[in-house]
Amino acid sequence: MSDFAQPTEIRPSRSPARSAPPSSDARHLGDWLEGHREFLAKYWFEEILHRVSVDQEMERILGRFLDFLTCMIPGSLDHRRSVVDPVWKRAAELYGTFGAQRGLAAGDVVEEFQIVREAVVRTLFKAPPVRSGTSLSLSDSLRLNRFLDSGVTHASIGHTDGLFFALFHGNGVPSVPAAEVIAEVEEQLASLEAEWTSEL
């Protein structure tokens, strides 16, 4: 045997705890997120209100937006994945467009959408899934991260489209959305909510 050969018996073996698959009764990460959805939406909402000043009507629409967006996050990790993805992207774009109408800069919209990732991380540390018997795999973690990334990307796209639309029509970017703009955003949001509900 060569002096450089490594005897197989000294190689560390994988422990049973690491190699064993999750038990059949372990809850899924999507279930765990569903249980924390209210916290995610509240955290997201309160962080935005802490950073910017909005009137009562804006608060109402923001709350509705964030409730809708957070309700789709658990679905990114279960059987609803193929349904939630296109609706999530369109809702994120609408959020970005609405941000442009609110007078936000592109970076502001991105920062607002990143808040939900912060909320998820805080929740993971505050109430780790494993404590409730929930399986937490690397693949699920990566899938969730990619899903949130797509939301940030499409919010940015929506913001750009919103600016282009406003400039194309020669009305600039208002600091406060006009009543007709708010009505149009709510109409599109209602359409997305209806589509999401019908697919469940």
Short mmCIF file of C-alpha atoms in Angstrom, two decimals:
data_model
loop_
_atom_site.label_atom_id
_atom_site.label_comp_id
_atom_site.label_asym_id
_atom_site.label_seq_id
_atom_site.Cartn_x
_atom_site.Cartn_y
_atom_site.Cartn_z
CA MET A 1 0.00 0.00 0.00
CA SER A 2 1.27 3.50 -0.80
CA ASP A 3 2.47 5.64 2.11
CA PHE A 4 -0.01 8.28 0.97
CA ALA A 5 -3.06 6.03 0.89
CA GLN A 6 -5.75 6.90 3.38
CA PRO A 7 -7.13 3.90 5.28
CA THR A 8 -10.86 3.82 4.89
CA GLU A 9 -11.40 3.04 8.58
CA ILE A 10 -10.15 6.45 9.76
CA ARG A 11 -12.51 8.42 7.54
CA PRO A 12 -15.28 10.05 9.59
CA SER A 13 -18.60 8.39 8.99
CA ARG A 14 -21.86 10.30 8.70
CA SER A 15 -23.80 10.17 11.93
CA PRO A 16 -27.22 8.48 11.84
CA ALA A 17 -28.82 11.75 12.93
CA ARG A 18 -27.52 13.53 9.84
CA SER A 19 -28.11 10.82 7.29
CA ALA A 20 -31.57 9.79 8.45
CA PRO A 21 -34.49 11.41 6.57
CA PRO A 22 -37.02 13.48 8.52
CA SER A 23 -39.70 11.47 10.25
CA SER A 24 -42.91 11.00 8.32
CA ASP A 25 -44.88 13.07 10.82
CA ALA A 26 -42.51 16.07 10.64
CA ARG A 27 -44.30 19.22 9.55
CA HIS A 28 -43.20 21.00 6.41
CA LEU A 29 -41.51 24.41 6.42
CA GLY A 30 -44.47 25.80 4.48
CA ASP A 31 -46.76 24.81 7.38
CA TRP A 32 -44.44 26.54 9.82
CA LEU A 33 -44.44 29.72 7.72
CA GLU A 34 -48.23 29.60 7.52
CA GLY A 35 -48.32 29.63 11.30
CA HIS A 36 -46.12 32.74 11.40
CA ARG A 37 -47.70 34.56 8.47
CA GLU A 38 -49.51 37.09 10.66
CA PHE A 39 -46.25 38.05 12.34
CA LEU A 40 -44.48 38.42 8.98
CA ALA A 41 -47.17 40.73 7.61
CA LYS A 42 -47.29 42.82 10.81
CA TYR A 43 -43.51 43.13 10.99
CA TRP A 44 -43.32 44.15 7.32
CA PHE A 45 -46.12 46.69 7.72
CA GLU A 46 -44.76 48.28 10.90
CA GLU A 47 -41.23 48.55 9.50
CA ILE A 48 -42.48 50.43 6.44
CA LEU A 49 -44.55 52.81 8.58
CA HIS A 50 -41.49 53.39 10.75
CA ARG A 51 -39.46 54.44 7.69
CA VAL A 52 -41.97 56.53 5.73
CA SER A 53 -44.97 58.69 6.50
CA VAL A 54 -48.21 57.68 4.81
CA ASP A 55 -51.80 58.81 5.13
CA GLN A 56 -54.66 56.63 6.33
CA GLU A 57 -55.67 55.55 2.84
CA MET A 58 -52.11 54.52 2.02
CA GLU A 59 -51.91 52.55 5.26
CA ARG A 60 -55.01 50.62 4.27
CA ILE A 61 -53.67 49.72 0.83
CA LEU A 62 -50.21 48.84 2.15
CA GLY A 63 -51.74 46.57 4.75
CA ARG A 64 -53.80 44.83 2.10
CA PHE A 65 -50.77 44.45 -0.17
CA LEU A 66 -48.56 42.97 2.54
CA ASP A 67 -51.24 40.60 3.80
CA PHE A 68 -51.66 39.28 0.26
CA LEU A 69 -47.94 38.94 -0.42
CA THR A 70 -47.22 37.14 2.84
CA CYS A 71 -50.12 34.74 2.34
CA MET A 72 -48.36 33.44 -0.77
CA ILE A 73 -44.97 32.77 0.85
CA PRO A 74 -45.90 29.40 2.44
CA GLY A 75 -47.30 28.25 -0.90
CA SER A 76 -43.85 28.57 -2.47
CA LEU A 77 -42.82 25.46 -0.54
CA ASP A 78 -45.75 23.10 -1.04
CA HIS A 79 -48.05 21.74 -3.75
CA ARG A 80 -49.18 25.29 -4.65
CA ARG A 81 -45.73 26.24 -5.92
CA SER A 82 -46.62 26.22 -9.64
CA VAL A 83 -49.69 28.36 -8.93
CA VAL A 84 -48.15 30.86 -6.54
CA ASP A 85 -45.06 31.74 -8.58
CA PRO A 86 -46.70 33.70 -11.45
CA VAL A 87 -49.17 35.45 -9.12
CA TRP A 88 -46.36 36.36 -6.72
CA LYS A 89 -44.29 37.90 -9.51
CA ARG A 90 -47.20 39.96 -10.84
CA ALA A 91 -48.13 41.11 -7.34
CA ALA A 92 -44.51 42.12 -6.68
CA GLU A 93 -44.45 44.09 -9.93
CA LEU A 94 -47.67 45.84 -8.95
CA TYR A 95 -46.14 46.67 -5.58
CA GLY A 96 -43.14 48.19 -7.37
CA THR A 97 -45.40 50.19 -9.68
CA PHE A 98 -47.34 51.46 -6.70
CA GLY A 99 -44.04 52.41 -5.06
CA ALA A 100 -43.18 54.54 -8.09
CA GLN A 101 -46.58 56.23 -7.83
CA ARG A 102 -45.87 56.89 -4.14
CA GLY A 103 -42.74 58.76 -5.18
CA LEU A 104 -40.26 56.15 -3.90
CA ALA A 105 -36.84 55.73 -5.48
CA ALA A 106 -35.91 52.34 -6.90
CA GLY A 107 -33.66 51.60 -3.91
CA ASP A 108 -36.47 52.42 -1.52
CA VAL A 109 -38.79 49.91 -3.16
CA VAL A 110 -36.09 47.23 -3.00
CA GLU A 111 -35.44 48.00 0.68
CA GLU A 112 -39.15 47.80 1.47
CA PHE A 113 -39.46 44.42 -0.20
CA GLN A 114 -36.34 43.12 1.55
CA ILE A 115 -38.03 43.69 4.90
CA VAL A 116 -39.98 40.45 4.58
CA ARG A 117 -36.70 38.49 4.30
CA GLU A 118 -35.56 40.15 7.53
CA ALA A 119 -38.86 39.15 9.13
CA VAL A 120 -38.39 35.53 8.05
CA VAL A 121 -34.84 35.43 9.46
CA ARG A 122 -35.96 36.97 12.74
CA THR A 123 -38.74 34.42 13.00
CA LEU A 124 -36.35 31.56 12.28
CA PHE A 125 -34.18 32.64 15.22
CA LYS A 126 -37.07 33.56 17.51
CA ALA A 127 -39.03 30.34 17.01
CA PRO A 128 -36.82 27.77 15.22
CA PRO A 129 -38.90 25.33 13.13
CA VAL A 130 -37.25 22.29 14.72
CA ARG A 131 -38.80 23.16 18.07
CA SER A 132 -42.23 22.47 16.64
CA GLY A 133 -41.14 19.29 14.88
CA THR A 134 -40.87 20.97 11.49
CA SER A 135 -38.33 19.68 8.99
CA LEU A 136 -35.91 22.33 7.72
CA SER A 137 -33.90 21.23 4.71
CA LEU A 138 -31.25 23.07 2.76
CA SER A 139 -33.30 22.71 -0.42
CA ASP A 140 -36.32 24.36 1.22
CA SER A 141 -34.16 27.18 2.55
CA LEU A 142 -32.67 27.82 -0.88
CA ARG A 143 -36.09 27.61 -2.55
CA LEU A 144 -37.53 30.14 -0.10
CA ASN A 145 -34.59 32.48 -0.63
CA ARG A 146 -34.95 32.30 -4.42
CA PHE A 147 -38.68 32.98 -4.08
CA LEU A 148 -38.08 36.11 -2.01
CA ASP A 149 -35.35 37.18 -4.44
CA SER A 150 -37.82 36.95 -7.31
CA GLY A 151 -40.16 39.25 -5.39
CA VAL A 152 -37.41 41.85 -4.99
CA THR A 153 -36.50 41.56 -8.68
CA HIS A 154 -40.06 41.95 -9.93
CA ALA A 155 -40.78 44.82 -7.53
CA SER A 156 -37.82 46.60 -9.10
CA ILE A 157 -39.15 45.82 -12.58
CA GLY A 158 -42.57 47.16 -11.59
CA HIS A 159 -41.02 50.33 -10.25
CA THR A 160 -39.17 50.93 -13.53
CA ASP A 161 -42.33 50.29 -15.53
CA GLY A 162 -44.26 52.65 -13.28
CA LEU A 163 -41.77 55.44 -13.83
CA PHE A 164 -41.77 54.88 -17.58
CA PHE A 165 -45.56 54.94 -17.69
CA ALA A 166 -45.72 58.18 -15.70
CA LEU A 167 -43.05 59.91 -17.79
CA PHE A 168 -44.53 58.63 -21.04
CA HIS A 169 -47.82 60.29 -20.17
CA GLY A 170 -46.03 63.46 -19.17
CA ASN A 171 -47.33 63.64 -15.62
CA GLY A 172 -44.06 62.95 -13.82
CA VAL A 173 -43.98 61.06 -10.54
CA PRO A 174 -46.44 62.40 -7.98
CA SER A 175 -45.48 62.48 -4.30
CA VAL A 176 -49.00 61.33 -3.44
CA PRO A 177 -50.86 58.94 -5.77
CA ALA A 178 -53.97 60.41 -7.38
CA ALA A 179 -57.34 58.90 -6.53
CA GLU A 180 -57.64 57.27 -9.96
CA VAL A 181 -54.19 55.69 -9.61
CA ILE A 182 -55.10 54.24 -6.22
CA ALA A 183 -58.35 52.90 -7.65
CA GLU A 184 -56.49 51.25 -10.53
CA VAL A 185 -53.95 49.64 -8.19
CA GLU A 186 -56.74 48.32 -5.97
CA GLU A 187 -58.57 46.94 -8.99
CA GLN A 188 -55.47 45.06 -10.16
CA LEU A 189 -54.77 43.85 -6.63
CA ALA A 190 -58.33 42.56 -6.32
CA SER A 191 -57.92 40.71 -9.60
CA LEU A 192 -54.74 39.01 -8.34
CA GLU A 193 -56.40 38.12 -5.04
CA ALA A 194 -59.33 36.56 -6.89
CA GLU A 195 -56.99 34.59 -9.14
CA TRP A 196 -55.03 33.31 -6.15
CA THR A 197 -58.19 32.31 -4.26
CA SER A 198 -59.65 30.51 -7.28
CA GLU A 199 -56.51 28.43 -7.69
CA LEU A 200 -56.40 27.16 -4.11
#
